[in-house]
């Protein structure tokens, strides 16, 4: 039996949960954090791409990502496998209608599914493998909607964004001097795509960068700072993290006047289901993800009409280009404004030509020294062009590089569109079917509006115009829309607002009518967003922390 008495229990250990932990321990509070996922690194929640191998070959990281994404709702497919050896076991699915085959979801329709949406069960959450893109939401496009202002005012948001950027080590400088990056930017600027600029990333240069070509990607450990070291003892307050501990229910008790309180939690030690785990806290924070957080609220029978509703997700277009011959033939001219990069490239080309003439093995025909980092550019979403564009080289579960194309020549284009909140777009939770973790199975009901679908056409056309400047399409990665849900940017399901009928939390992230329950994460974004949501989620958590401090007795 284990018993914990703390000031704050945080469920979920991604960058948002980590923000709560870091700030509350810094304020002298006793914090316990739990995560249903396993601990994958020595410090809590490090980015797995920091390891030597993936820095050398980012393409291998695609399978790491694939292995960590746990699909949330797979529409049922029990059509007979007609080519199966007839002597193998088989049954007639129509005679077994309630059967749940291989974790498929019989309640999920294919048509309105977000089939690629997934959760990462790990200490550090999805930040163990994220892209680290941390733009702010656009002040008018993403922070106003239908005449409504953002729940947190603009001056406060500016302050919160600054602090969030510091916690995540946001930078636009790490890739900015790379010849590959500058070349792509220059080609696009010359083609009048003047809005192409450095993608803000949660990343730092490494002190040994000149020797290693490596960078350091931020994750939950970055936000936790010294707390990420399991052996660290804070000078005030305390911090403890329990991996593979799953919260299955918040015990909500009526407190009179229509208010409730969390008076306890049901927690399972997934490594020892026999153990009884008791946790008492003053304040509870749930920051799982935009599906697992409303799932826990549903399992806890929270009375809130908006829970799981107003779901937004980004339609996503993708392609990969292989840089044009003409660009590489003119690389020195194209880099003329950037003397350092130009000199490096020039010297490299000369050296390789010499090697080639001398027939030295290993002469390189590609005019990029090996240490030139990949491009990392974006075009921000703005009113009239409501999509967020990333022009970079990123490992993900799709778009791998065939072994016979040099990966320095590949540029990925990812365009993320927008959907706006509607009550009917939602995730529901089953009363009958359980997911792998024994929780109510989520089912998606998501459709784009007519206007949003039309915007997708404009977005694709824009992406193809940009791509046409860069090169030809890589076979298999021609322009395409990806399976809905693939951006992993679901928002709105526990939305923040000023009206308790259409939101789950107030502007301090406090659940309406529950005195000591706070939420964190992308589910809080209320208006739909094209940009990556993490920075804004961390900013919102920082605001919530200030409110929590006023509730807790000062230590
Ligand atoms: C998203 O979750 C990230 O925010 C993007 F930056 C990334 O490119 C994308 O996944 C990959 O599909």
Coordinates of C-alpha atoms and ligand atoms in Angstrom, one line a residue:
X1 CA 0.0 0.0 0.0
X2 CA 1.2 3.5 -0.9
X3 CA -0.1 6.7 0.6
X4 CA 0.7 10.3 -0.5
X5 CA -0.4 13.5 1.0
X6 CA 0.5 16.5 -1.2
X7 CA -0.6 20.0 -2.1
X8 CA -1.1 19.3 -5.7
X9 CA -1.6 16.1 -7.8
X10 CA -0.9 16.5 -11.5
X11 CA -2.2 13.8 -13.8
X12 CA -0.2 13.9 -17.0
X13 CA 3.5 14.7 -17.4
X14 CA 3.8 16.4 -20.8
X15 CA 5.2 19.9 -21.1
X16 CA 1.9 21.4 -19.7
X17 CA 1.8 19.2 -16.6
X18 CA 5.5 20.0 -16.3
X19 CA 4.8 23.7 -16.3
X20 CA 2.4 23.3 -13.4
X21 CA 4.9 21.2 -11.5
X22 CA 7.9 23.5 -12.0
X23 CA 6.1 26.7 -11.0
X24 CA 4.3 25.2 -8.0
X25 CA 7.4 23.5 -6.6
X26 CA 9.3 26.8 -7.2
X27 CA 6.6 28.4 -5.0
X28 CA 7.3 26.0 -2.3
X29 CA 4.5 23.5 -2.8
X30 CA 4.5 19.7 -2.5
X31 CA 3.7 18.2 -5.9
X32 CA 3.0 14.7 -7.0
X33 CA 2.8 13.9 -10.7
X34 CA 1.6 10.7 -12.2
X35 CA 1.5 9.3 -15.7
X36 CA 0.0 6.2 -17.2
X37 CA 3.0 5.8 -19.5
X38 CA 6.5 4.4 -18.8
X39 CA 9.6 6.5 -18.1
X40 CA 11.7 6.3 -21.3
X41 CA 14.8 8.3 -20.4
X42 CA 17.1 8.9 -17.4
X43 CA 15.7 12.3 -16.7
X44 CA 11.9 12.8 -16.7
X45 CA 10.5 13.2 -20.2
X46 CA 13.5 13.9 -22.4
X47 CA 13.1 14.2 -26.2
X48 CA 14.1 10.8 -27.7
X49 CA 15.5 12.5 -30.8
X50 CA 18.4 13.9 -28.8
X51 CA 20.2 10.6 -28.9
X52 CA 23.3 10.4 -31.2
X53 CA 21.7 7.9 -33.6
X54 CA 18.7 10.1 -34.5
X55 CA 20.8 13.2 -34.7
X56 CA 22.8 11.4 -37.3
X57 CA 19.9 9.9 -39.1
X58 CA 16.6 11.6 -38.4
X59 CA 14.7 9.3 -40.8
X60 CA 15.1 6.4 -38.4
X61 CA 13.1 8.4 -35.9
X62 CA 10.0 8.0 -38.0
X63 CA 9.6 4.4 -36.6
X64 CA 10.1 5.6 -33.1
X65 CA 7.2 8.0 -33.5
X66 CA 5.1 5.4 -35.1
X67 CA 5.8 3.0 -32.2
X68 CA 4.7 5.6 -29.6
X69 CA 1.5 6.8 -31.2
X70 CA -1.5 4.8 -29.7
X71 CA -4.5 5.3 -32.1
X72 CA -7.5 6.5 -30.2
X73 CA -10.4 5.3 -32.3
X74 CA -10.2 2.7 -35.1
X75 CA -13.4 2.3 -37.1
X76 CA -14.6 -1.3 -37.1
X77 CA -13.6 -3.4 -40.1
X78 CA -14.7 -7.0 -39.7
X79 CA -15.1 -7.8 -43.4
X80 CA -14.1 -11.4 -44.1
X81 CA -10.5 -12.1 -45.2
X82 CA -11.4 -14.0 -48.3
X83 CA -7.9 -15.1 -49.1
X84 CA -7.3 -16.6 -45.6
X85 CA -6.4 -20.3 -45.6
X86 CA -9.8 -21.9 -45.4
X87 CA -8.5 -24.3 -42.7
X88 CA -7.9 -21.3 -40.3
X89 CA -10.3 -20.4 -37.6
X90 CA -13.0 -18.1 -38.8
X91 CA -16.5 -16.9 -37.7
X92 CA -19.4 -15.0 -39.2
X93 CA -19.1 -11.4 -37.8
X94 CA -22.9 -10.9 -38.3
X95 CA -23.6 -13.6 -35.8
X96 CA -21.3 -11.9 -33.2
X97 CA -22.4 -8.3 -33.4
X98 CA -21.2 -7.0 -30.1
X99 CA -17.7 -8.4 -30.4
X100 CA -14.8 -5.9 -30.2
X101 CA -12.2 -7.1 -32.7
X102 CA -8.5 -6.1 -31.9
X103 CA -9.4 -2.9 -30.0
X104 CA -11.5 -1.6 -32.9
X105 CA -14.3 0.7 -32.1
X106 CA -17.7 -0.6 -33.2
X107 CA -19.3 2.8 -32.4
X108 CA -17.0 4.7 -34.7
X109 CA -18.1 5.6 -38.2
X110 CA -15.4 5.9 -40.8
X111 CA -16.9 9.0 -42.3
X112 CA -16.5 11.3 -39.3
X113 CA -13.5 9.7 -37.6
X114 CA -10.2 11.4 -36.8
X115 CA -8.6 8.1 -37.7
X116 CA -5.0 9.2 -37.2
X117 CA -5.5 10.9 -33.8
X118 CA -3.4 9.2 -31.2
X119 CA -2.1 9.5 -27.7
X120 CA 1.5 8.9 -26.5
X121 CA 1.6 7.1 -23.2
X122 CA 5.0 8.0 -21.8
X123 CA 6.5 10.2 -19.1
X124 CA 6.9 13.5 -21.0
X125 CA 3.9 12.6 -23.2
X126 CA 4.0 13.5 -26.9
X127 CA 7.0 15.8 -26.3
X128 CA 9.2 12.7 -26.2
X129 CA 8.9 12.8 -30.0
X130 CA 7.3 16.2 -31.0
X131 CA 8.5 18.5 -33.8
X132 CA 9.1 21.3 -31.2
X133 CA 7.4 24.0 -33.3
X134 CA 6.2 26.7 -30.9
X135 CA 4.6 29.6 -32.7
X136 CA 2.2 32.0 -31.0
X137 CA -1.5 32.0 -32.0
X138 CA -2.2 34.9 -34.3
X139 CA -3.9 37.8 -32.4
X140 CA -6.9 38.2 -34.6
X141 CA -7.2 34.9 -36.6
X142 CA -6.7 32.5 -33.7
X143 CA -7.4 34.7 -30.7
X144 CA -10.7 36.2 -31.7
X145 CA -13.7 34.4 -33.2
X146 CA -17.2 35.5 -34.1
X147 CA -16.7 38.8 -32.4
X148 CA -15.5 37.1 -29.2
X149 CA -12.2 38.0 -27.6
X150 CA -9.8 35.4 -26.3
X151 CA -10.6 34.5 -22.7
X152 CA -7.1 35.8 -21.6
X153 CA -6.5 39.4 -22.6
X154 CA -3.8 40.3 -25.1
X155 CA -1.5 42.1 -22.6
X156 CA -1.5 39.2 -20.2
X157 CA -1.0 36.7 -23.1
X158 CA 2.1 38.6 -24.3
X159 CA 3.6 38.3 -20.8
X160 CA 2.6 34.6 -20.6
X161 CA 4.0 33.8 -24.0
X162 CA 7.3 35.3 -23.0
X163 CA 7.6 33.2 -19.9
X164 CA 6.4 30.1 -21.8
X165 CA 9.0 30.7 -24.5
X166 CA 11.7 30.9 -21.8
X167 CA 10.6 27.6 -20.2
X168 CA 10.7 25.8 -23.5
X169 CA 13.9 27.4 -24.8
X170 CA 12.2 28.8 -27.8
X171 CA 14.6 30.0 -30.5
X172 CA 14.6 31.1 -34.1
X173 CA 18.4 31.2 -34.3
X174 CA 19.6 27.5 -34.2
X175 CA 19.0 26.8 -37.9
X176 CA 19.2 30.3 -39.2
X177 CA 22.7 30.2 -40.5
X178 CA 22.6 26.8 -42.2
X179 CA 23.3 26.9 -45.9
X180 CA 20.4 24.5 -46.6
X181 CA 18.0 26.6 -44.6
X182 CA 19.2 29.9 -46.2
X183 CA 19.0 28.5 -49.7
X184 CA 15.4 27.4 -49.4
X185 CA 14.4 30.7 -47.8
X186 CA 16.2 32.7 -50.5
X187 CA 14.6 30.7 -53.4
X188 CA 11.1 31.3 -51.9
X189 CA 11.8 35.0 -51.2
X190 CA 13.0 35.5 -54.8
X191 CA 9.7 33.9 -55.9
X192 CA 7.8 36.5 -53.9
X193 CA 6.9 34.3 -51.0
X194 CA 8.2 37.0 -48.7
X195 CA 6.2 35.8 -45.7
X196 CA 8.5 32.8 -45.4
X197 CA 10.5 33.1 -42.1
X198 CA 12.3 31.1 -39.4
X199 CA 10.1 28.6 -37.6
X200 CA 10.2 29.2 -33.9
X201 CA 11.4 25.9 -32.3
X202 CA 11.9 24.7 -28.8
X203 CA 15.6 23.8 -29.4
X204 CA 19.1 24.9 -28.3
X205 CA 22.4 24.7 -30.1
X206 CA 24.7 22.2 -28.4
X207 CA 28.0 23.5 -27.1
X208 CA 29.8 20.9 -29.2
X209 CA 27.7 21.6 -32.3
X210 CA 30.8 22.3 -34.5
X211 CA 32.0 18.7 -33.9
X212 CA 28.7 16.9 -33.5
X213 CA 26.2 18.6 -36.0
X214 CA 23.7 18.0 -33.2
X215 CA 21.1 20.2 -31.5
X216 CA 19.2 19.7 -28.3
X217 CA 15.4 19.4 -28.6
X218 CA 13.3 20.6 -25.7
X219 CA 10.7 18.5 -24.0
X220 CA 9.0 18.1 -20.6
X221 CA 12.5 17.8 -19.0
X222 CA 13.4 21.3 -20.3
X223 CA 10.3 22.7 -18.6
X224 CA 10.9 20.8 -15.4
X225 CA 14.5 22.1 -15.2
X226 CA 16.2 20.7 -12.1
X227 CA 13.1 18.7 -11.2
X228 CA 13.7 16.5 -14.3
X229 CA 16.6 14.8 -12.4
X230 CA 15.0 12.1 -10.3
X231 CA 17.7 12.6 -7.6
X232 CA 17.2 16.3 -7.3
X233 CA 15.9 17.7 -4.0
X234 CA 14.4 21.1 -4.3
X235 CA 15.3 23.7 -1.7
X236 CA 11.6 24.2 -0.9
X237 CA 8.5 22.1 -1.6
X238 CA 8.9 18.7 -3.0
X239 CA 8.4 16.8 -6.3
X240 CA 7.8 13.2 -7.0
X241 CA 6.8 11.5 -10.3
X242 CA 5.2 8.1 -10.5
X243 CA 5.3 6.5 -13.9
X244 CA 2.8 3.9 -15.0
X245 CA 0.3 5.1 -12.5
X246 CA -3.1 5.7 -14.1
X247 CA -5.9 7.9 -12.7
X248 CA -9.2 6.2 -13.5
X249 CA -11.5 8.5 -11.6
X250 CA -11.7 11.8 -9.7
X251 CA -14.1 11.5 -6.7
X252 CA -16.4 14.5 -7.0
X253 CA -18.3 15.5 -3.9
X254 CA -21.1 18.1 -3.7
X255 CA -20.1 21.0 -1.6
X256 CA -23.4 22.9 -1.5
X257 CA -24.5 25.9 -3.6
X258 CA -24.1 23.9 -6.8
X259 CA -20.4 23.6 -6.2
X260 CA -18.3 20.4 -6.2
X261 CA -14.8 19.4 -4.9
X262 CA -12.4 16.7 -5.8
X263 CA -12.1 14.7 -2.5
X264 CA -9.9 11.9 -3.8
X265 CA -8.8 9.9 -6.9
X266 CA -8.8 6.3 -8.0
X267 CA -5.3 5.5 -9.1
X268 CA -3.9 2.2 -10.4
X269 CA -0.3 1.2 -10.3
X270 CA -0.1 -0.4 -13.7
X271 CA 3.0 -2.5 -12.7
X272 CA 1.3 -3.9 -9.6
X273 CA -2.5 -3.9 -9.9
X274 CA -2.7 -5.4 -6.4
X275 CA -1.2 -2.3 -4.8
X276 CA -3.6 0.1 -3.1
X277 CA -2.6 3.7 -4.0
X278 CA -4.1 6.5 -1.9
X279 CA -3.5 10.1 -2.8
X280 CA -4.8 13.2 -0.9
X281 CA -4.3 16.6 -2.4
X282 CA -5.6 20.1 -2.0
X283 CA -5.7 20.8 -5.7
X284 CA -5.9 18.5 -8.7
X285 CA -4.6 19.3 -12.2
X286 CA -5.5 17.1 -15.2
X287 CA -3.3 17.7 -18.2
X288 CA -3.4 14.4 -20.1
X289 CA -4.3 15.3 -23.7
X290 CA -7.4 16.7 -25.5
X291 CA -9.0 13.3 -25.6
X292 CA -7.8 11.6 -22.4
X293 CA -8.6 14.7 -20.2
X294 CA -12.3 14.8 -21.2
X295 CA -12.3 11.0 -21.0
X296 CA -11.3 11.2 -17.3
X297 CA -13.9 13.9 -16.7
X298 CA -16.5 11.7 -18.3
X299 CA -15.4 8.7 -16.2
X300 CA -15.7 10.9 -13.1
X301 CA -19.3 11.9 -14.1
X302 CA -18.5 15.6 -14.2
X303 CA -21.6 17.5 -15.0
X304 CA -20.6 19.7 -17.9
X305 CA -22.4 19.9 -21.2
X306 CA -19.4 21.2 -23.1
X307 CA -17.1 18.3 -22.1
X308 CA -15.8 16.7 -25.4
X309 CA -17.7 19.1 -27.6
X310 CA -16.5 22.1 -29.8
X311 CA -13.7 19.9 -31.0
X312 CA -11.4 21.4 -33.6
X313 CA -8.7 19.7 -35.7
X314 CA -6.6 20.8 -38.6
X315 CA -7.0 19.4 -42.1
X316 CA -3.5 18.7 -43.3
X317 CA -1.9 18.8 -46.7
X318 CA 1.6 17.3 -47.3
X319 CA 4.2 16.7 -49.9
X320 CA 7.9 16.2 -50.2
X321 CA 10.1 17.9 -52.9
X322 CA 13.5 17.0 -54.1
X323 CA 15.4 20.3 -54.8
X324 CA 15.8 21.3 -58.4
X325 CA 19.0 20.8 -60.3
X326 CA 18.9 24.5 -61.3
X327 CA 18.9 25.5 -57.6
X328 CA 21.9 23.4 -56.7
X329 CA 23.8 24.4 -59.9
X330 CA 23.4 28.1 -58.7
X331 CA 23.8 27.5 -55.0
X332 CA 26.8 30.0 -54.7
X333 CA 24.9 32.8 -56.5
X334 CA 21.8 32.1 -54.5
X335 CA 23.8 32.3 -51.2
X336 CA 25.6 35.6 -52.2
X337 CA 23.9 37.6 -49.4
X338 CA 25.2 35.1 -46.8
X339 CA 29.0 35.1 -47.1
X340 CA 29.7 32.6 -44.3
X341 CA 27.3 30.0 -45.7
X342 CA 28.5 30.7 -49.2
X343 CA 32.1 30.3 -48.3
X344 CA 31.5 27.0 -46.6
X345 CA 29.6 25.7 -49.6
X346 CA 32.1 26.9 -52.1
X347 CA 35.0 25.4 -50.2
X348 CA 33.1 22.1 -49.9
X349 CA 32.3 22.0 -53.6
X350 CA 35.9 22.7 -54.5
X351 CA 37.2 20.0 -52.2
X352 CA 34.7 17.4 -53.5
X353 CA 35.6 18.3 -57.2
X354 CA 39.2 17.8 -56.5
X355 CA 38.5 14.5 -54.8
X356 CA 36.5 13.5 -57.8
X357 CA 39.3 14.3 -60.2
X358 CA 41.8 12.5 -58.1
X359 CA 39.3 9.6 -57.9
X360 CA 39.4 9.6 -54.1
X361 CA 36.6 7.4 -52.9
X362 CA 33.7 9.2 -51.2
X363 CA 33.7 12.4 -53.3
X364 CA 30.3 14.0 -52.6
X365 CA 28.2 15.3 -55.6
X366 CA 25.7 17.2 -53.3
X367 CA 26.9 20.7 -52.6
X368 CA 26.1 20.8 -48.9
X369 CA 28.7 20.1 -46.3
X370 CA 27.4 17.3 -44.0
X371 CA 27.1 19.6 -41.0
X372 CA 24.6 22.0 -42.6
X373 CA 21.4 21.6 -40.6
X374 CA 18.0 21.1 -42.2
X375 CA 15.8 24.0 -43.2
X376 CA 13.2 25.0 -40.7
X377 CA 10.9 27.7 -42.1
X378 CA 7.2 28.6 -41.8
X379 CA 4.6 30.9 -43.3
X380 CA 2.3 32.0 -40.5
X381 CA -1.5 31.7 -40.8
X382 CA -3.1 35.1 -41.2
X383 CA -6.7 36.3 -41.9
X384 CA -7.4 35.5 -45.6
X385 CA -4.8 32.7 -45.5
X386 CA -6.0 30.7 -42.6
X387 CA -3.4 27.9 -42.7
X388 CA 0.0 27.4 -41.0
X389 CA 2.8 26.3 -43.3
X390 CA 5.9 24.4 -42.3
X391 CA 8.8 24.0 -44.8
X392 CA 11.3 21.8 -43.2
X393 CA 12.7 18.3 -42.9
X394 CA 10.9 16.4 -40.2
X395 CA 10.6 12.7 -39.3
X396 CA 7.1 11.6 -38.9
X397 CA 5.1 8.5 -39.3
X398 CA 4.7 9.2 -43.0
X399 CA 7.0 10.6 -45.6
X400 CA 10.2 8.6 -45.2
X401 CA 13.1 9.0 -47.5
X402 CA 13.9 6.3 -50.0
X403 CA 17.5 5.0 -49.6
X404 CA 18.4 6.1 -53.1
X405 CA 17.7 9.9 -52.7
X406 CA 20.2 12.0 -50.6
X407 CA 18.2 13.2 -47.7
X408 CA 19.9 16.7 -47.8
X409 CA 17.9 17.3 -51.0
X410 CA 14.5 16.7 -49.6
X411 CA 12.3 19.4 -48.3
X412 CA 9.0 18.6 -46.6
X413 CA 5.9 20.8 -46.9
X414 CA 3.2 20.5 -44.3
X415 CA 0.2 22.8 -44.5
X416 CA -2.2 22.9 -41.5
X417 CA -5.7 24.3 -42.1
X418 CA -8.3 25.4 -39.5
X419 CA -11.6 24.3 -38.3
X420 CA -13.9 26.4 -36.1
X421 CA -15.7 25.2 -33.0
X422 CA -19.2 23.7 -33.4
X423 CA -21.1 21.9 -30.8
X424 CA -21.7 19.0 -33.1
X425 CA -18.0 18.3 -33.6
X426 CA -17.1 16.2 -30.6
X427 CA -15.6 13.2 -29.0
X428 CA -18.0 11.0 -27.1
X429 CA -17.2 8.2 -24.6
X430 CA -18.8 4.8 -24.5
X431 CA -20.7 3.5 -21.5
X432 CA -20.1 -0.1 -22.8
X433 CA -16.8 -0.4 -24.5
X434 CA -13.5 0.2 -22.8
X435 CA -10.2 1.2 -24.4
X436 CA -6.8 -0.5 -23.8
X437 CA -6.4 1.2 -20.5
X438 CA -9.9 0.2 -19.3
X439 CA -11.3 3.7 -19.8
X440 CA -14.5 4.6 -21.8
X441 CA -13.7 4.2 -25.5
X442 CA -13.6 7.6 -27.3
X443 CA -15.6 8.0 -30.6
X444 CA -15.1 11.0 -32.9
X445 CA -17.8 12.9 -34.7
X446 CA -16.0 15.4 -36.8
X447 CA -16.9 17.1 -40.0
X448 CA -15.5 20.2 -41.8
X449 CA -18.0 22.9 -42.8
X450 CA -18.6 23.9 -46.4
X451 CA -16.3 27.0 -46.0
X452 CA -13.6 25.0 -44.3
X453 CA -13.6 22.4 -47.1
X454 CA -13.3 25.2 -49.7
X455 CA -10.4 26.6 -47.7
X456 CA -8.7 23.2 -48.0
X457 CA -8.7 23.6 -51.8
X458 CA -7.1 27.1 -51.5
X459 CA -4.6 25.7 -49.0
X460 CA -3.6 22.8 -51.4
X461 CA -3.2 25.2 -54.3
X462 CA -0.9 27.5 -52.2
X463 CA 1.2 24.5 -51.1
X464 CA 1.7 23.4 -54.7
X465 CA 2.7 26.9 -55.7
X466 CA 5.4 26.9 -53.0
X467 CA 6.5 23.4 -53.9
X468 CA 6.8 24.2 -57.6
X469 CA 9.6 26.7 -56.7
X470 CA 11.6 24.1 -54.8
X471 CA 11.6 21.0 -56.9
X472 CA 9.9 17.9 -58.1
X473 CA 7.7 15.7 -56.0
X474 CA 9.3 12.7 -54.3
X475 CA 7.6 9.6 -55.6
X476 CA 5.0 8.5 -53.1
X477 CA 4.9 11.9 -51.4
X478 CA 3.1 13.9 -54.1
X479 CA 0.7 16.5 -52.7
X480 CA -2.0 14.8 -50.6
X481 CA -4.4 15.3 -47.8
X482 CA -3.5 13.1 -44.8
X483 CA -5.8 11.0 -42.7
X484 CA -7.9 13.4 -40.5
X485 CA -6.4 13.7 -37.0
X486 CA -2.8 13.4 -38.2
X487 CA -1.6 16.8 -37.0
X488 CA -2.4 15.6 -33.4
X489 CA -3.6 19.1 -32.7
X490 CA -7.2 18.4 -31.4
X491 CA -8.4 21.3 -29.4
X492 CA -11.6 22.7 -27.9
X493 CA -12.7 19.5 -26.0
X494 CA -12.2 21.1 -22.6
X495 CA -12.5 24.6 -23.9
X496 CA -11.7 27.7 -21.9
X497 CA -14.4 30.4 -21.9
X498 CA -16.3 33.0 -20.0
X499 CA -19.6 31.2 -20.3
X500 CA -20.0 28.0 -18.4
X501 CA -22.6 26.7 -20.8
X502 CA -20.2 26.6 -23.7
X503 CA -16.9 25.9 -21.9
X504 CA -15.4 23.5 -19.4
X505 CA -12.9 25.8 -17.7
X506 CA -12.8 29.5 -16.9
X507 CA -10.0 31.8 -17.9
X508 CA -7.9 30.5 -15.0
X509 CA -8.2 26.9 -16.3
X510 CA -10.4 26.1 -13.3
X511 CA -13.3 23.7 -14.1
X512 CA -16.6 25.5 -13.7
X513 CA -18.2 24.7 -10.4
X514 CA -15.4 22.5 -9.1
X515 CA -13.5 24.3 -6.4
X516 CA -10.1 22.6 -6.7
X517 CA -9.9 21.1 -10.2
X518 CA -7.8 22.7 -13.0
X519 CA -7.1 21.5 -16.5
X520 CA -4.2 21.9 -18.9
X521 CA -3.4 21.1 -22.5
X522 CA -4.5 21.7 -26.0
X523 CA -8.2 20.9 -25.2
X524 CA -8.5 24.3 -23.7
X525 CA -8.0 26.3 -27.0
X526 CA -11.4 27.7 -27.7
X527 CA -11.5 29.1 -31.2
X528 CA -9.7 26.7 -33.5
X529 CA -6.1 27.2 -34.5
X530 CA -3.9 26.6 -37.4
X531 CA -0.6 26.9 -35.5
X532 CA 0.9 24.3 -33.3
X533 CA -0.7 24.5 -29.9
X534 CA 1.9 23.7 -27.3
X535 CA 3.3 27.2 -26.5
X536 CA -0.2 28.6 -26.0
X537 CA -1.0 25.6 -23.7
X538 CA 2.0 26.3 -21.6
X539 CA 1.1 30.0 -21.5
X540 CA -2.4 29.1 -20.2
X541 CA -1.0 26.8 -17.6
X542 CA 1.2 29.7 -16.3
X543 CA -1.9 31.7 -15.8
X544 CA -3.6 28.8 -14.0
X545 CA -0.6 28.5 -11.6
X546 CA -1.2 32.0 -10.3
X547 CA -4.8 31.1 -9.4
X548 CA -3.7 27.8 -7.8
X549 CA -1.2 29.7 -5.6
X550 CA -4.1 31.8 -4.2
X551 CA -6.0 28.6 -3.2
X552 CA -3.1 26.8 -1.5
X553 CA -2.1 27.7 2.0
X554 CA 1.3 29.4 1.6
X555 CA 4.2 27.3 2.7
Ligands
LIG1 C1 2.5 18.0 -35.5 O1 2.0 17.5 -34.4 C2 3.5 19.0 -35.3 O2 3.1 20.1 -34.5 C3 4.1 19.5 -36.5 F1 5.0 20.4 -36.3 C4 4.6 18.3 -37.3 O3 5.2 18.7 -38.5 C5 3.4 17.4 -37.5 O4 2.9 17.0 -36.3 C6 3.8 16.2 -38.3 O5 2.7 15.7 -38.9

